[in-house]
Tab-separated table of C-alpha atoms in Angstrom:
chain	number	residue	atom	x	y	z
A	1	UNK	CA	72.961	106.620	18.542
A	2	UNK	CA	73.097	110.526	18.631
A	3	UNK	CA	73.561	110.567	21.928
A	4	UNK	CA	76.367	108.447	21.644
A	5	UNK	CA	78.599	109.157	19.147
A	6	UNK	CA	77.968	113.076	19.955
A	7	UNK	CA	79.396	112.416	23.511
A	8	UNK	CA	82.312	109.670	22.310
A	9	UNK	CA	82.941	112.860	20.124
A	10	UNK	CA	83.255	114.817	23.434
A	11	UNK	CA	85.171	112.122	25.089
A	12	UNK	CA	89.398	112.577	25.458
A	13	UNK	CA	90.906	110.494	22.353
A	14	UNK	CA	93.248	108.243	25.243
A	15	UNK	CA	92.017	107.280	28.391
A	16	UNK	CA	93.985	105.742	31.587
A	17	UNK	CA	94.760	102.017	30.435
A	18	UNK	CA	92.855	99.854	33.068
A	19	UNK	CA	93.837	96.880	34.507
A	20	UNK	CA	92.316	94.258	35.988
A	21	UNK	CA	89.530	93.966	33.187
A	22	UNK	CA	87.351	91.198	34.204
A	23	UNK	CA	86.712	92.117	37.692
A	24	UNK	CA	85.965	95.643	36.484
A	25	UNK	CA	83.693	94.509	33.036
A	26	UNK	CA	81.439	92.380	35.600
A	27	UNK	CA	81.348	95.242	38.105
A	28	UNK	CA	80.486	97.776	35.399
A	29	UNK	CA	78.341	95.598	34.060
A	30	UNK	CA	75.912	94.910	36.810
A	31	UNK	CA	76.048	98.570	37.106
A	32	UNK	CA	74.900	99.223	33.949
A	33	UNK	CA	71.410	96.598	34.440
A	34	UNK	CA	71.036	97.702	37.980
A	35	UNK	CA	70.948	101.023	36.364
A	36	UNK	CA	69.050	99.872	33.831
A	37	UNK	CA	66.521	98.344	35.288
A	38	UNK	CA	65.940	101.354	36.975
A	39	UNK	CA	65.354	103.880	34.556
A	40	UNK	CA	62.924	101.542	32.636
A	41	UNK	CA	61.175	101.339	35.781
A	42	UNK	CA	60.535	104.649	35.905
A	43	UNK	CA	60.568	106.563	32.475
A	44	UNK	CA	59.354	103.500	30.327
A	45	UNK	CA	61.145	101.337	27.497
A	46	UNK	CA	61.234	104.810	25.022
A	47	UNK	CA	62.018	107.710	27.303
A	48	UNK	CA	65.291	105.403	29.670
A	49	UNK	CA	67.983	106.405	27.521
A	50	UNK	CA	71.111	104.933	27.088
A	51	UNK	CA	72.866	108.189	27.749
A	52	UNK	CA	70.704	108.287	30.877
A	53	UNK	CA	71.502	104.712	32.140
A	54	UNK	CA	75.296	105.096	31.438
A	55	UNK	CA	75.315	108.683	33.461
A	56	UNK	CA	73.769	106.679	36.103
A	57	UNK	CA	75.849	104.185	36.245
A	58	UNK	CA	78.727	105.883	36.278
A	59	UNK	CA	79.859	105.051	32.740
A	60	UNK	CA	80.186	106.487	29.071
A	61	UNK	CA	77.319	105.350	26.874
A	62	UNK	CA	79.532	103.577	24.635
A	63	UNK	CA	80.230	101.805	27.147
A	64	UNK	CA	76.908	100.705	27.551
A	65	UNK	CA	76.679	100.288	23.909
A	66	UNK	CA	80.132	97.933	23.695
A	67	UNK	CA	78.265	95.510	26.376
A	68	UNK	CA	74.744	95.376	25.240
A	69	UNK	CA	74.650	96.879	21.452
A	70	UNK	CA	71.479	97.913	21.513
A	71	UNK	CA	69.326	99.237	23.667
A	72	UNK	CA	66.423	96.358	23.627
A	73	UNK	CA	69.431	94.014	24.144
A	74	UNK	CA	70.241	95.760	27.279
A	75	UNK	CA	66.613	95.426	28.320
A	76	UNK	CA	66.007	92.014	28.035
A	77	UNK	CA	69.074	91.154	29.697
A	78	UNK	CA	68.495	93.188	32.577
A	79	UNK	CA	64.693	92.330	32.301
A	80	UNK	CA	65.756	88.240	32.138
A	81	UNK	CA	67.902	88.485	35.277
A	82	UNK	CA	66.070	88.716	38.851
A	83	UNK	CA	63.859	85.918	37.823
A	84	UNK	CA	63.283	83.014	35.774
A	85	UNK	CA	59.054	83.178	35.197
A	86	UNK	CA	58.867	79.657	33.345
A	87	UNK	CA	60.477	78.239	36.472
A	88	UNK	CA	58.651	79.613	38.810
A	89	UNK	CA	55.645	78.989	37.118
A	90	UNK	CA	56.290	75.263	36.494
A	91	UNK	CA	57.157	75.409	39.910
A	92	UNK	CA	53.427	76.668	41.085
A	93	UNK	CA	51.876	74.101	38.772
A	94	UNK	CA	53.512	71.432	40.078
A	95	UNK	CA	52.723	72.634	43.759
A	96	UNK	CA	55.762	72.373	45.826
A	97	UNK	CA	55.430	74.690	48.457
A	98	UNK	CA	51.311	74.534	48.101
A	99	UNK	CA	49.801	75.035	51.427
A	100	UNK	CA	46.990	72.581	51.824
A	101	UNK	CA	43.820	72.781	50.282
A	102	UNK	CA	45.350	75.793	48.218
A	103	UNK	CA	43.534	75.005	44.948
A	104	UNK	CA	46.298	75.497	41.818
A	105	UNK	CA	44.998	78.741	41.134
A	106	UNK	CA	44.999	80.245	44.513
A	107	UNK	CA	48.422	79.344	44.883
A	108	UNK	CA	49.527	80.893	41.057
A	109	UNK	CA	47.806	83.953	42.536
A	110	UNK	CA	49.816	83.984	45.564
A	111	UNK	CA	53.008	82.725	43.847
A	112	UNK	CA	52.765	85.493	41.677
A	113	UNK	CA	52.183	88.083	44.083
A	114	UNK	CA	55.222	87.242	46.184
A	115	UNK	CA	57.610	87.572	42.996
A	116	UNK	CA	56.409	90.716	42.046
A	117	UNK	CA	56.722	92.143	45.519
A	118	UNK	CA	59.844	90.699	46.355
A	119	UNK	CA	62.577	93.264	46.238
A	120	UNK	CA	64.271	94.076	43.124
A	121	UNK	CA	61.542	92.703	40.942
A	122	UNK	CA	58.507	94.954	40.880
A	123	UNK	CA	60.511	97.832	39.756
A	124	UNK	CA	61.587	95.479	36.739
A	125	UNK	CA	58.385	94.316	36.435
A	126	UNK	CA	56.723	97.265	36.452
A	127	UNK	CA	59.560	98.588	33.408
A	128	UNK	CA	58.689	95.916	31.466
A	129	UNK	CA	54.605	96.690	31.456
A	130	UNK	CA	55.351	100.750	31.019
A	131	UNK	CA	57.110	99.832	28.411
A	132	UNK	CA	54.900	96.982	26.142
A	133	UNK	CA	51.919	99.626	27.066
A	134	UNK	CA	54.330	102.571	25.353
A	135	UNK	CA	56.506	100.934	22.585
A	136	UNK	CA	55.425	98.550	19.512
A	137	UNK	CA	58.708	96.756	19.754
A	138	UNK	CA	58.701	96.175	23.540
A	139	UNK	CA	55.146	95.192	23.561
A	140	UNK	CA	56.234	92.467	20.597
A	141	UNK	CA	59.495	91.563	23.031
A	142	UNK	CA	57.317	91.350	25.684
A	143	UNK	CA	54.508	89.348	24.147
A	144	UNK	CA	57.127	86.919	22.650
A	145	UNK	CA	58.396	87.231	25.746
A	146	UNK	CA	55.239	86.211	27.897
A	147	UNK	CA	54.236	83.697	25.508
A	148	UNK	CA	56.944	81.229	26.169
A	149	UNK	CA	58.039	82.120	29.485
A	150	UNK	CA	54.701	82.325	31.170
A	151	UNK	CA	51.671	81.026	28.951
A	152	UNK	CA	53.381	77.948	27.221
A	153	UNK	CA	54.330	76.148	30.811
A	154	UNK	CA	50.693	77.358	31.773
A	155	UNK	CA	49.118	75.277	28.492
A	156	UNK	CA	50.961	72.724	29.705
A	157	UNK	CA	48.903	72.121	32.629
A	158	UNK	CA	45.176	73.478	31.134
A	159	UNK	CA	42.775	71.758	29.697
A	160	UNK	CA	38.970	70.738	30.661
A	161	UNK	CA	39.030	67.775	33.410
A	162	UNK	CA	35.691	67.045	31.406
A	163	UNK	CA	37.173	64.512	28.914
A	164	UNK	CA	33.849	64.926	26.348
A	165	UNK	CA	34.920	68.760	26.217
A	166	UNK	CA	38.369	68.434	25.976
A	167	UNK	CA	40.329	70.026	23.690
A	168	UNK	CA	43.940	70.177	22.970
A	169	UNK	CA	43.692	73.158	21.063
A	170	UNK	CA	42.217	75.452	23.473
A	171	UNK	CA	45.005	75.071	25.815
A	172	UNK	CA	46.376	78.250	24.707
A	173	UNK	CA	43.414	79.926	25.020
A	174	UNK	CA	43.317	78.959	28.194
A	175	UNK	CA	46.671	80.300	29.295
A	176	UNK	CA	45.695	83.220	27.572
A	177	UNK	CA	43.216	84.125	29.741
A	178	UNK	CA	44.857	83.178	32.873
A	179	UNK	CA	47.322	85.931	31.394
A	180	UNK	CA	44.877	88.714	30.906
A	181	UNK	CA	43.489	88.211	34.644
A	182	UNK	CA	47.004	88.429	36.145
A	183	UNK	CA	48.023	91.361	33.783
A	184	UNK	CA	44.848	92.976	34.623
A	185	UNK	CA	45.616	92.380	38.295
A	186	UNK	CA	49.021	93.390	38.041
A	187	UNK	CA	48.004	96.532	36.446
A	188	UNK	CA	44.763	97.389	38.565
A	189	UNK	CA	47.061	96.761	42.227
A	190	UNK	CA	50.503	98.242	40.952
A	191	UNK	CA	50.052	100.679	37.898
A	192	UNK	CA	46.869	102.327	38.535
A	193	UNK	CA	46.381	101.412	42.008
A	194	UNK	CA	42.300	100.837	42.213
A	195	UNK	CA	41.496	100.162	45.456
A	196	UNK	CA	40.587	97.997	47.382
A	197	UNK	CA	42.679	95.627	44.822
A	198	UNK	CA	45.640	97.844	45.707
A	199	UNK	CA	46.203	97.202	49.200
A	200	UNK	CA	43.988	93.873	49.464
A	201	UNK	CA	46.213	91.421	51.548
A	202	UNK	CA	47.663	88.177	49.206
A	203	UNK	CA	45.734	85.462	50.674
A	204	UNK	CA	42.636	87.335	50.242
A	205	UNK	CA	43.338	88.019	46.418
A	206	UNK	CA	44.096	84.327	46.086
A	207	UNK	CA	41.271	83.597	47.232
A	208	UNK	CA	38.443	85.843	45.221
A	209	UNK	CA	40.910	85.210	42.059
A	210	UNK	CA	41.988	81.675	41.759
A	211	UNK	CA	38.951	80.542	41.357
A	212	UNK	CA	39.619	82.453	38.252
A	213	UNK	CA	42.275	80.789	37.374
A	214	UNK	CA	41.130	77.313	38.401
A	215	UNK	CA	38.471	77.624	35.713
A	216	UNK	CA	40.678	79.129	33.099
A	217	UNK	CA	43.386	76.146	33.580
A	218	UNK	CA	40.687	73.334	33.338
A	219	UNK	CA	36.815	74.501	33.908
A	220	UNK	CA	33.953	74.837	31.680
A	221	UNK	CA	35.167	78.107	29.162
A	222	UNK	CA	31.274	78.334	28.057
A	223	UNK	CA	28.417	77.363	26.114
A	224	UNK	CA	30.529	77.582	23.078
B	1	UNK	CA	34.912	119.682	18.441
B	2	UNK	CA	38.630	120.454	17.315
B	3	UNK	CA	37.847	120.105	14.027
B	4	UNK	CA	35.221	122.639	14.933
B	5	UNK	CA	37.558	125.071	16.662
B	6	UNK	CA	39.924	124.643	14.102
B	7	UNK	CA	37.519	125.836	11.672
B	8	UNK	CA	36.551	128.955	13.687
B	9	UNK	CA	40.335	129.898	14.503
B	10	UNK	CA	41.165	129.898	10.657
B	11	UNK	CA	37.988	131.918	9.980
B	12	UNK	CA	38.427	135.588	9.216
B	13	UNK	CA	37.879	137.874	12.509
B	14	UNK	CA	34.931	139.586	10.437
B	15	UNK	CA	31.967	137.891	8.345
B	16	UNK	CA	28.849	138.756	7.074
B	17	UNK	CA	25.650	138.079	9.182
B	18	UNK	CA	27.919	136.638	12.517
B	19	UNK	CA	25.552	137.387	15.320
B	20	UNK	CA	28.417	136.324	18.016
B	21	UNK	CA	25.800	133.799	19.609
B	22	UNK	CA	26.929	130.675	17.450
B	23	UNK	CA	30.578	131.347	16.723
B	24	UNK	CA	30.891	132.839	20.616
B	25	UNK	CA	29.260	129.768	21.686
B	26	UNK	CA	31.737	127.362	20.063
B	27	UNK	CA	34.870	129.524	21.134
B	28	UNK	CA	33.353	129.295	24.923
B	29	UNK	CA	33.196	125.802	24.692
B	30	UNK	CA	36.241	125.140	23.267
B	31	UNK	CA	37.954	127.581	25.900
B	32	UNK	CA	36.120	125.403	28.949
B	33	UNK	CA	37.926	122.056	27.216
B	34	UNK	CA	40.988	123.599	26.884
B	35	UNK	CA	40.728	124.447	30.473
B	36	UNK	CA	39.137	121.452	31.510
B	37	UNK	CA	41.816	119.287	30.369
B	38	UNK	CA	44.530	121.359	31.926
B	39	UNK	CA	42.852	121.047	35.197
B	40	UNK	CA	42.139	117.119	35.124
B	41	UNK	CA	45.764	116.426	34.103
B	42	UNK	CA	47.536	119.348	36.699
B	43	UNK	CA	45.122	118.394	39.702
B	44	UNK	CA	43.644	114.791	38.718
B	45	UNK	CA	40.063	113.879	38.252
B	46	UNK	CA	38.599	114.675	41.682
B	47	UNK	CA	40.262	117.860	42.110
B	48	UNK	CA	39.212	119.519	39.114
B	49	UNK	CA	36.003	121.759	39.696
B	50	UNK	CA	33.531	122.647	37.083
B	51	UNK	CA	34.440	125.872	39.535
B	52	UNK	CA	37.985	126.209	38.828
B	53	UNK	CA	37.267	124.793	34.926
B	54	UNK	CA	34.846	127.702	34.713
B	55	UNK	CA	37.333	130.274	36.152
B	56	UNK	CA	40.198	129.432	34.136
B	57	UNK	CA	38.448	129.855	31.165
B	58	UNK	CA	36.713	132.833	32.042
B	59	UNK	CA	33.205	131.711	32.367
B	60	UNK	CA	30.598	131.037	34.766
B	61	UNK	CA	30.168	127.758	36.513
B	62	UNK	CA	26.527	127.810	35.368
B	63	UNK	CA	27.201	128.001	31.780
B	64	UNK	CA	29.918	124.625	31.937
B	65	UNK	CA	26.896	122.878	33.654
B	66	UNK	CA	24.553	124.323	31.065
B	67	UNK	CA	27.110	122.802	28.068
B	68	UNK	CA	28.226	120.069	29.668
B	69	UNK	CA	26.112	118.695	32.754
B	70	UNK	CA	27.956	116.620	34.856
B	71	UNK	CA	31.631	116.411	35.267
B	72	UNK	CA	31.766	113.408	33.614
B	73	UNK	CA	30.403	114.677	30.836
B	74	UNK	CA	32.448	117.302	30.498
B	75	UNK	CA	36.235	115.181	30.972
B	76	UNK	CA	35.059	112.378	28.453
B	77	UNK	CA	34.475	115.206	26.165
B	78	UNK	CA	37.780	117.194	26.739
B	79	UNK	CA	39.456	113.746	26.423
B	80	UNK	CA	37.565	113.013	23.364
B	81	UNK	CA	36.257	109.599	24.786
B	82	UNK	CA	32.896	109.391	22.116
B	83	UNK	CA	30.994	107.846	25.495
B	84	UNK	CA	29.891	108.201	28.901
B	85	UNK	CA	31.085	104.945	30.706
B	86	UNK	CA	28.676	104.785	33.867
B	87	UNK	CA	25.628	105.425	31.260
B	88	UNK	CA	27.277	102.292	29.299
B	89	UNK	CA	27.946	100.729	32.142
B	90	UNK	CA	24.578	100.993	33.711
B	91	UNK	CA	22.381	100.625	30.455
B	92	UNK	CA	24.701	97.064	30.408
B	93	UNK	CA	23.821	95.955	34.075
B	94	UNK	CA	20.292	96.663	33.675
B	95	UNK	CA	20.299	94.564	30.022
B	96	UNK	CA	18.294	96.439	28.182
B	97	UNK	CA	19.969	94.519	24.682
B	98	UNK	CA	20.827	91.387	26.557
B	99	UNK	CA	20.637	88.086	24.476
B	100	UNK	CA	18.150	85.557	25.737
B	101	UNK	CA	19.826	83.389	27.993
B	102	UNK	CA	23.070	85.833	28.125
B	103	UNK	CA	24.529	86.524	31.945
B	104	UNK	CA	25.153	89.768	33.383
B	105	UNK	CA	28.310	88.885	33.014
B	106	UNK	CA	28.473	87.754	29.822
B	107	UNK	CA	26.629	90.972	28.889
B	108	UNK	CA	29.120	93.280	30.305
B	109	UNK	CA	32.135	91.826	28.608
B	110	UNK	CA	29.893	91.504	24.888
B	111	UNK	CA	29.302	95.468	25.753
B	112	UNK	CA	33.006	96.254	26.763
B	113	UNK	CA	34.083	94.409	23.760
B	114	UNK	CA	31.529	96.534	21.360
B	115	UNK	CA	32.043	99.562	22.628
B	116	UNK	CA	36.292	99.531	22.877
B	117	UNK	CA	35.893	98.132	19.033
B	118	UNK	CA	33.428	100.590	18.048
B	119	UNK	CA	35.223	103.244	15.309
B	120	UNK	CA	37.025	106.593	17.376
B	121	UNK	CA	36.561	104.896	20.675
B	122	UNK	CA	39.774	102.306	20.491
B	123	UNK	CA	42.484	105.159	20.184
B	124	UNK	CA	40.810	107.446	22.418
B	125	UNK	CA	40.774	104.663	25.159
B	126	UNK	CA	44.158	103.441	24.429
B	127	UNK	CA	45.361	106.965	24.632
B	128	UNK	CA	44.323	107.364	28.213
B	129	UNK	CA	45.495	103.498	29.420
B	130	UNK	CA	48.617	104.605	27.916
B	131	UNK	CA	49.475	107.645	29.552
B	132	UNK	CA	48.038	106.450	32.804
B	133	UNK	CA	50.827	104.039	32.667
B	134	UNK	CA	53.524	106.798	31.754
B	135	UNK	CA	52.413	109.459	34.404
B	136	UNK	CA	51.873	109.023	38.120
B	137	UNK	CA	49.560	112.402	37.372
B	138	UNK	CA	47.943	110.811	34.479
B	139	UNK	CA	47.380	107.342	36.577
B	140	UNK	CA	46.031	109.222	39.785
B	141	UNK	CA	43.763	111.125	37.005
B	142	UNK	CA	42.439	107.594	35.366
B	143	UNK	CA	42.626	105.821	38.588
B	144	UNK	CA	39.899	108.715	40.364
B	145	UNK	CA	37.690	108.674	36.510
B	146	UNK	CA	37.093	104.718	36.613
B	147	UNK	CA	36.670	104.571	40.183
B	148	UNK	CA	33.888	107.050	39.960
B	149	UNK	CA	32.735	106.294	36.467
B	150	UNK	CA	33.295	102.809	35.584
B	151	UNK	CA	33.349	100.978	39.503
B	152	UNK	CA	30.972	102.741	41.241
B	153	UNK	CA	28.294	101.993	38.786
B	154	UNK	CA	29.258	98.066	39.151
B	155	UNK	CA	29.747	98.822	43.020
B	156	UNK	CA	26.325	99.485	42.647
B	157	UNK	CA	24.890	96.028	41.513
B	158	UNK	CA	27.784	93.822	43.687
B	159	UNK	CA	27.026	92.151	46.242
B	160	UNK	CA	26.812	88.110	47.517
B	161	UNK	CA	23.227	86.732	46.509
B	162	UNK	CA	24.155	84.449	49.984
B	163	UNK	CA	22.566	87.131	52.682
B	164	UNK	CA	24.660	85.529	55.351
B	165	UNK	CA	27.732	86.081	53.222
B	166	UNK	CA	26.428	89.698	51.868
B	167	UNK	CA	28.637	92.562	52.885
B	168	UNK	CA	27.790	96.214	51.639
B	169	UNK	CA	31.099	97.065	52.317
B	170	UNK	CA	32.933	94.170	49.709
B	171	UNK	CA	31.475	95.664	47.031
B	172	UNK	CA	33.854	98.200	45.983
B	173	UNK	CA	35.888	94.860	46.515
B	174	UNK	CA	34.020	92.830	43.756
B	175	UNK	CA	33.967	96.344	41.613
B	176	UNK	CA	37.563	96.479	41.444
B	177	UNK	CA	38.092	93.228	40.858
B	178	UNK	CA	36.000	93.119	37.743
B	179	UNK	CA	38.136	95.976	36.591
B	180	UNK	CA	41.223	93.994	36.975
B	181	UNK	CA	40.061	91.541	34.702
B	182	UNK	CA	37.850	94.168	32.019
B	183	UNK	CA	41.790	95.551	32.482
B	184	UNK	CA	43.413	92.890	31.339
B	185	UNK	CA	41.404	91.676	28.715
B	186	UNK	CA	41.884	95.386	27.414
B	187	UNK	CA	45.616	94.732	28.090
B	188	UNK	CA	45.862	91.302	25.925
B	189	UNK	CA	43.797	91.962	23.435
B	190	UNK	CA	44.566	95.781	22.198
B	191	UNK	CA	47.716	96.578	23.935
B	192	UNK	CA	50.356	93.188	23.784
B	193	UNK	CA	48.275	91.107	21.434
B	194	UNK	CA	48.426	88.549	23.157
B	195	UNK	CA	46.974	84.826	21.145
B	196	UNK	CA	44.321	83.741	20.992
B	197	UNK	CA	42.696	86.672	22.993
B	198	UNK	CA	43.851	88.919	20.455
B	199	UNK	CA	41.366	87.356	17.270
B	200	UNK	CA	38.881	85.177	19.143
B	201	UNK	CA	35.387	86.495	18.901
B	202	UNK	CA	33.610	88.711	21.040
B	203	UNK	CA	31.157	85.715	21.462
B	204	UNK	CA	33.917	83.404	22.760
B	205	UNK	CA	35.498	86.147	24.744
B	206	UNK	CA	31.638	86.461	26.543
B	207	UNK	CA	31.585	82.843	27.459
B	208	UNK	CA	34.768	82.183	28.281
B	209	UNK	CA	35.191	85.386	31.051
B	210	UNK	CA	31.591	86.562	31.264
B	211	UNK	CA	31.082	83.701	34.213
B	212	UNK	CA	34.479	85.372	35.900
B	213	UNK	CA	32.383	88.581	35.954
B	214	UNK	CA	29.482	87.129	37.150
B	215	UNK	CA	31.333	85.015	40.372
B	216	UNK	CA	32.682	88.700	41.133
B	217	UNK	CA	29.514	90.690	40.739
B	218	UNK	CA	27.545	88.253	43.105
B	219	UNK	CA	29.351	85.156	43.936
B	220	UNK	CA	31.533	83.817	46.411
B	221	UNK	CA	34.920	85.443	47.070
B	222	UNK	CA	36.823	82.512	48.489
B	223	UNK	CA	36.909	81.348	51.911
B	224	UNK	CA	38.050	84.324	53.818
């Protein structure tokens, strides 16, 4: 908000009138989130400013501000766009393009691990965990976030196959901890890069980790 | 130990009765922090000699072994960590406290759990996910400390209990991937909050991904 108003401050009282709005609002604004997404990527939800992603894109931060309002506006719009996770993971439940004998959880390992290395979304990705791990707010946005996009389609599909120990409730508990092995994984192979997990090939993480996930979605969860 | 220093800094330069020995003794070994965390975080965890520790802060090598022992001991003390994760880690494989009838597994993640909760431990440990996660020098500085201090130690007990599918050299294999989930389960639970991981028990949190840490420790990988 500093930033802002002490550079509209700076900025000549009349600019050139422009024409052709539209064309140049929905070219300026992709700059902006390609921009965006960017700088999250690398400095994190709190240290991408607004003033930084406007100089970027070529644009005064009011700009920015005039499209988005705020800043965690701008985020999750330019978070929201390269994919659609509750799609893609319905998609991966429902097995579509599962190669055979790929159990469900081998192929939500693999499914996942082509998405986040496809180009243009690991950078976003990787924005949006720097910056739950680094910010209160983002880590609620991106809990609230996770929680309907990606666990609720995956407690759609969990539950024990063992009718005696089913329980409806513990569906989300279930999806829950398919989420912490997939952020751990995430983390281990992209953020801190452990090895071997960091340059292990995809079909040989799907295979040591859905088995993971094939007892999270509908195995035994204990003795309890 | 900064509460310590502090103390000493705000003292007078002259007292009765100082002998040097005791107040020179906490003054050297708050010098060898201050240089040892300047090292770790300019050259990373494997860079950083006791050597170069010793000569930045004007000492001999001997006398940081003599305080400090190993170089473990020495960075979770400059970072404040209130434990030494291989000795942890080990005294948890081994089961010392295990429950009757509790897995390794099970064990680990009960230990994990206890020792993250445990009072002056959570920050400290959040503090150093967190900046791993900000910094690429920070990251390379965690990613070299667990490697050595948390995987190696599980690298150590890993390993197929099938001899024809053993394979000394998947073991750093099955370490890391136990870190990805002891990661994530960090990640869920402290970090986004993620529910029900965030309140359920330690005791359902044991059954529930104990057996995950188990099948990586010694079970089957998959079908590669």
């Amino acid at each position: 908000m500093t930033a802002v108003s002490r550079r509209s401050g700076g900025r000549p009282a009349r600019q050139p009138r422009r024409t052709g709005r539209r064309a140049g609002d929905s070219g300026t604004r992709e700059a902006i989130l390609t921009s965006a997404r960017e700088l999250f990527a690398e400095h994190g939800y709190d240290r991408a400013t607004i003033r930084a992603i406007a100089a970027r894109a070529g644009v005064d931060p009011a700009l920015v501000h005039h499209f988005y309002g705020t800043k965690e506006r701008l985020f999750t719009t330019a978070m929201q766009l390269p994919i659609v996770p509750s799609e893609r993971i319905t998609a991966a439940l429902e097995g579509g393009s599962r190669e055979p004998g790929e159990t469900t959880g081998e192929h939500l390992v693999r499914s996942a691990l082509a998405v986040w290395e496809s180009p243009g979304v690991q950078g976003a990705f990787m924005g949006l965990l720097r910056s739950a791990l680094t910010s209160e707010r983002a880590a609620a946005m991106v809990r609230e976030f996770v929680t309907r996009a990606v666990l609720a389609p995956m407690a759609g599909s969990a539950g024990s196959r063992d009718p005696a120990a089913s329980d409806p409730q513990d569906a989300d508990f279930r999806a829950a901890l398919i989420g912490s092995q997939m952020l751990g994984l995430a983390m281990a192979r992209y953020l801190l890069k452990l090895e071997p997990v960091a340059s292990a090939a995809p079909d040989e993480l799907a295979a040591a980790i859905g088995p993971t996930i094939d007892r999270y979605l509908t195995g035994s969860l204990g003795s309890l």
